[in-house]
Amino acid sequence: MSVARLRSLRSVALRTPNVSEAAEFYREVWGLSEVEGDNGVSWLRGAGAEHHILEVRRAERNALGKIAFSVGSPAEVDDAARALAELGVPLVAEPGRLDQAGGGYGLRFADPEGRLVELSTEVEAVVPMEPQGRRAAPRKLAHVVLNTVDIDAAVAFYRNVLGMRVSDWSEHQMAFLRCNADHHVIAFNQAEWTSVNHVAYEMPSIDHFMRGVGHLRHQGVTPLWGPGRHGPGNNTFSYFADPAGLVCEYTSEVEQVQEDAWLCRVWRRVPELSDLWGTAGPPSKDVRSHMAGVPDPGRWWER
């Protein structure tokens, strides 16, 4: 029994010493729009209705600040708090009104590797921007990939506590988990330390995806890896590094899962399956180094 029925991946918070440069990059180059900013923190929206999909906050080192998932109602948040208590998962923030941009009602707790997880509802919405326009702006947050020192424990927690389903494995190196029809909203990568691997932003179409890649090239920002199309998830990809060195991805056409017909499979980790188009080739040592990030001890709110 999971503690809640997650509807979507709402937002991700990143912590970095390079907050000003990173926020400017996501505003001026990446295609997001700032909805609010204050004293070392910036909240940025995409073209969809979500109030913000990215929070960038000043910190001593690059790290994950928070992962936020949406649920249906305040009652579901309260039920989740009781269920978490029964499972022995302590709360970092009790159910209540959220003191953050966009407001809302929610709670927060830590996963086994010290990542802050938020369940929220009634967050302010914003008017969607140019849903069929030509501007290369991400529509929403697509997924976040996290490096973990114990992939089996990470998958078990997000399955058993948060009710996620495993869509696919990439051998025993990566696991792709979903909470709705999108093939994955979170993935775990077995690694030497806990850290952010990358954050992916969904473009409205493959045309917008390529416009985004082209726009970045005109800004002098070239891909670390891509463009290409992944095997697991069947989504397009092009990876870049922001000024803080954190990896961000443009993606589109994420595979949609039909629950009653889907069969989880284990993909081989070979170049022809990591990029079905054959345009990007295998990830380089530089790409892997960026995706490894720096060790993130988590539980930053206790320090």
XYZ file of C-alpha atoms in Angstrom:
303
model
C 0.000 0.000 0.000
C 1.475 3.346 -1.047
C 0.957 6.500 0.989
C -0.629 8.477 -1.877
C -1.626 8.385 -5.522
C 0.844 10.618 -7.293
C -0.533 12.514 -10.282
C 2.601 14.051 -11.748
C 6.123 15.282 -11.184
C 5.505 18.910 -10.335
C 8.909 20.526 -9.885
C 12.534 20.065 -8.945
C 14.666 22.327 -6.775
C 18.395 22.607 -7.417
C 20.986 24.058 -5.043
C 24.182 25.632 -6.352
C 26.791 28.298 -5.543
C 26.286 29.640 -9.101
C 22.655 30.588 -8.566
C 22.699 33.912 -10.456
C 24.368 32.472 -13.538
C 22.197 29.347 -13.489
C 18.960 31.325 -13.120
C 19.962 33.623 -15.982
C 20.731 30.597 -18.171
C 17.329 29.015 -17.561
C 15.604 32.374 -18.178
C 17.506 33.741 -21.138
C 18.725 30.610 -22.918
C 16.802 27.509 -21.820
C 13.346 28.992 -22.399
C 11.856 29.124 -18.901
C 10.266 32.261 -17.432
C 10.847 33.565 -13.920
C 7.637 33.856 -11.917
C 9.293 35.005 -8.728
C 12.801 35.684 -7.434
C 14.112 36.760 -4.065
C 17.503 36.890 -2.332
C 19.314 33.970 -3.868
C 16.358 31.917 -5.107
C 14.523 31.881 -8.433
C 11.304 30.059 -9.348
C 10.857 29.381 -13.069
C 7.900 28.155 -15.092
C 7.533 26.365 -18.399
C 4.890 26.907 -21.068
C 2.332 24.754 -19.226
C -0.032 25.573 -16.372
C 2.285 24.529 -13.507
C 3.207 27.554 -11.361
C 6.897 26.634 -11.490
C 8.816 23.570 -12.597
C 12.272 24.608 -11.426
C 13.589 26.284 -8.293
C 17.230 27.373 -8.218
C 18.585 28.293 -4.794
C 21.985 29.425 -3.502
C 23.958 26.813 -1.558
C 27.549 25.824 -0.822
C 27.634 23.019 -3.404
C 25.609 21.571 -6.264
C 22.862 19.386 -4.843
C 19.235 18.384 -5.104
C 17.014 20.675 -3.078
C 13.667 18.921 -3.466
C 11.474 16.779 -5.689
C 7.777 17.758 -5.675
C 4.907 15.499 -6.757
C 1.266 16.525 -7.109
C -1.616 14.773 -5.364
C -5.358 15.344 -5.667
C -6.498 17.073 -2.475
C -5.540 18.244 1.036
C -7.262 15.141 2.406
C -4.825 12.997 0.418
C -1.914 14.933 1.926
C -3.289 14.324 5.426
C -3.811 10.631 4.661
C -0.248 10.417 3.367
C 1.072 11.892 6.628
C -0.704 9.205 8.645
C 0.499 6.460 6.294
C 4.097 7.700 6.455
C 3.913 7.671 10.266
C 2.696 4.073 10.189
C 5.661 3.159 7.978
C 8.078 4.909 10.330
C 9.027 7.614 7.824
C 9.437 10.878 9.782
C 8.150 14.126 8.321
C 10.420 17.080 7.656
C 7.341 19.332 7.332
C 3.891 18.437 8.678
C 0.802 18.874 6.469
C -0.090 22.524 6.059
C 0.095 25.576 3.853
C 3.393 25.735 1.999
C 5.498 28.845 2.534
C 6.884 29.078 -0.993
C 6.198 30.640 -4.364
C 2.879 29.314 -5.625
C 1.700 28.346 -2.158
C -0.290 25.157 -1.911
C -0.951 22.560 0.766
C 1.521 19.779 1.343
C 4.054 17.870 3.401
C 7.717 16.934 3.101
C 9.808 13.939 4.093
C 13.198 12.434 3.257
C 13.887 9.307 1.258
C 16.551 6.815 2.460
C 19.406 8.787 0.840
C 18.372 12.106 2.355
C 16.532 13.592 -0.636
C 13.690 15.933 0.258
C 10.363 14.822 -1.228
C 7.243 17.015 -1.288
C 3.631 15.961 -1.865
C 1.472 18.974 -2.659
C -1.893 20.133 -3.934
C -3.743 23.412 -4.514
C -0.578 25.094 -5.811
C -1.406 28.202 -7.842
C -1.709 27.623 -11.580
C -0.560 29.981 -14.319
C -1.970 30.645 -17.782
C -0.373 28.330 -20.383
C 1.817 30.134 -22.895
C 1.638 29.588 -26.656
C 0.564 25.936 -26.552
C 0.942 25.665 -30.331
C 3.418 28.489 -30.787
C 6.809 28.346 -32.438
C 8.816 29.461 -29.395
C 11.184 26.752 -28.162
C 10.014 26.679 -24.546
C 9.773 23.536 -22.387
C 6.165 22.595 -21.641
C 6.777 20.814 -18.353
C 9.264 18.892 -16.310
C 9.688 15.473 -17.936
C 11.811 13.562 -15.445
C 14.706 13.681 -13.043
C 17.461 11.066 -12.981
C 19.201 10.504 -9.660
C 22.454 8.727 -8.928
C 22.111 6.229 -6.090
C 24.490 4.009 -4.165
C 21.814 1.300 -3.819
C 19.472 1.078 -6.790
C 17.423 -1.782 -5.339
C 16.727 0.111 -2.097
C 15.868 3.308 -3.984
C 13.466 1.524 -6.323
C 11.856 -0.361 -3.436
C 11.210 2.867 -1.500
C 9.647 4.732 -4.412
C 7.560 1.684 -5.349
C 6.389 0.667 -1.899
C 6.004 4.084 -0.287
C 5.041 6.286 -3.240
C 3.306 3.676 -5.392
C 5.455 4.146 -8.492
C 5.673 1.433 -11.128
C 8.862 0.277 -12.833
C 8.478 0.735 -16.587
C 11.849 -0.665 -17.674
C 15.369 -1.483 -16.569
C 18.622 -0.761 -18.373
C 20.338 -3.959 -17.253
C 20.855 -3.538 -13.499
C 22.311 -0.047 -13.988
C 19.192 2.108 -14.398
C 15.536 1.805 -13.405
C 12.752 3.922 -14.955
C 9.694 4.610 -12.783
C 6.337 6.183 -13.604
C 3.417 7.634 -11.654
C 1.145 8.317 -14.648
C 1.091 7.436 -18.347
C 4.542 8.930 -19.020
C 7.123 6.147 -19.314
C 9.131 7.619 -16.465
C 9.111 10.709 -14.264
C 12.045 9.543 -12.180
C 14.929 7.185 -12.864
C 17.737 5.855 -10.702
C 21.285 5.223 -11.869
C 23.612 2.991 -9.853
C 26.664 5.069 -8.962
C 29.513 5.572 -6.512
C 27.707 8.388 -4.694
C 24.312 10.025 -4.353
C 23.824 13.050 -6.610
C 21.732 14.629 -9.348
C 22.399 12.960 -12.705
C 20.228 15.276 -14.827
C 16.880 17.032 -15.097
C 14.828 16.677 -18.303
C 12.346 19.179 -19.732
C 9.660 18.129 -22.201
C 9.220 20.128 -25.394
C 5.704 20.197 -26.944
C 6.810 18.412 -30.131
C 9.880 17.069 -31.886
C 9.883 20.282 -33.948
C 10.063 22.367 -30.747
C 12.768 19.990 -29.520
C 14.931 20.678 -32.572
C 14.182 24.415 -32.414
C 15.430 24.368 -28.832
C 18.634 22.588 -29.794
C 19.144 25.070 -32.624
C 18.463 28.045 -30.360
C 21.087 26.868 -27.878
C 23.615 26.412 -30.682
C 22.989 30.024 -31.758
C 23.695 31.023 -28.139
C 27.006 29.205 -28.285
C 25.813 26.287 -26.154
C 26.513 22.927 -27.771
C 25.132 19.558 -26.627
C 27.151 17.345 -24.336
C 25.347 14.419 -25.977
C 22.686 14.335 -28.680
C 20.423 14.849 -30.449
C 19.285 11.228 -30.436
C 16.439 8.937 -29.365
C 16.655 6.619 -26.361
C 15.520 3.007 -26.331
C 13.874 2.955 -22.865
C 11.076 5.543 -23.062
C 11.553 6.061 -26.826
C 12.073 9.770 -26.130
C 14.308 12.171 -28.011
C 17.257 13.584 -26.077
C 19.843 16.315 -26.149
C 21.892 16.968 -23.032
C 23.550 20.240 -22.028
C 25.341 21.656 -18.980
C 24.122 24.780 -17.215
C 26.653 27.322 -15.851
C 26.764 25.446 -12.548
C 27.769 22.251 -14.358
C 24.404 20.577 -13.714
C 23.087 18.565 -16.648
C 19.780 19.536 -18.264
C 18.027 17.732 -21.102
C 15.566 18.664 -23.813
C 13.259 15.760 -24.642
C 10.024 15.059 -26.516
C 7.697 12.227 -27.528
C 8.034 10.323 -24.244
C 6.433 6.902 -24.602
C 2.919 6.608 -23.131
C 2.185 3.513 -21.055
C -1.069 1.574 -21.266
C -1.221 -0.028 -17.831
C -3.094 -3.189 -18.795
C -0.862 -3.897 -21.784
C 2.591 -2.775 -20.642
C 5.357 -5.316 -20.060
C 8.464 -4.190 -18.210
C 11.613 -5.203 -20.064
C 15.343 -5.217 -19.385
C 17.288 -3.312 -22.051
C 20.894 -4.131 -22.882
C 23.333 -1.267 -22.365
C 24.716 -0.986 -25.872
C 25.149 2.152 -28.046
C 22.503 1.124 -30.579
C 19.850 0.994 -27.814
C 20.954 4.092 -25.900
C 20.496 5.999 -29.184
C 18.106 4.375 -31.639
C 18.838 7.010 -34.300
C 22.571 6.388 -34.214
C 23.219 10.133 -34.440
C 24.678 10.775 -30.984
C 26.903 7.762 -30.407
C 27.698 6.524 -26.888
C 28.102 9.070 -24.063
C 31.655 10.364 -23.727
C 33.778 10.432 -20.567
C 32.967 14.151 -20.286
C 29.230 13.439 -20.379
C 29.559 10.722 -17.761
C 31.650 13.035 -15.567
C 28.999 15.774 -15.734
C 26.225 13.277 -14.977
C 28.139 11.868 -12.004
C 27.968 15.283 -10.375
C 29.462 15.884 -6.933
C 28.617 13.798 -3.849
C 25.378 15.019 -2.271
C 25.033 14.029 1.401
C 21.396 15.171 1.428
C 19.440 16.239 4.524
C 20.604 19.825 3.939
C 17.793 21.189 6.160
C 19.494 19.621 9.211
C 22.833 21.328 8.657
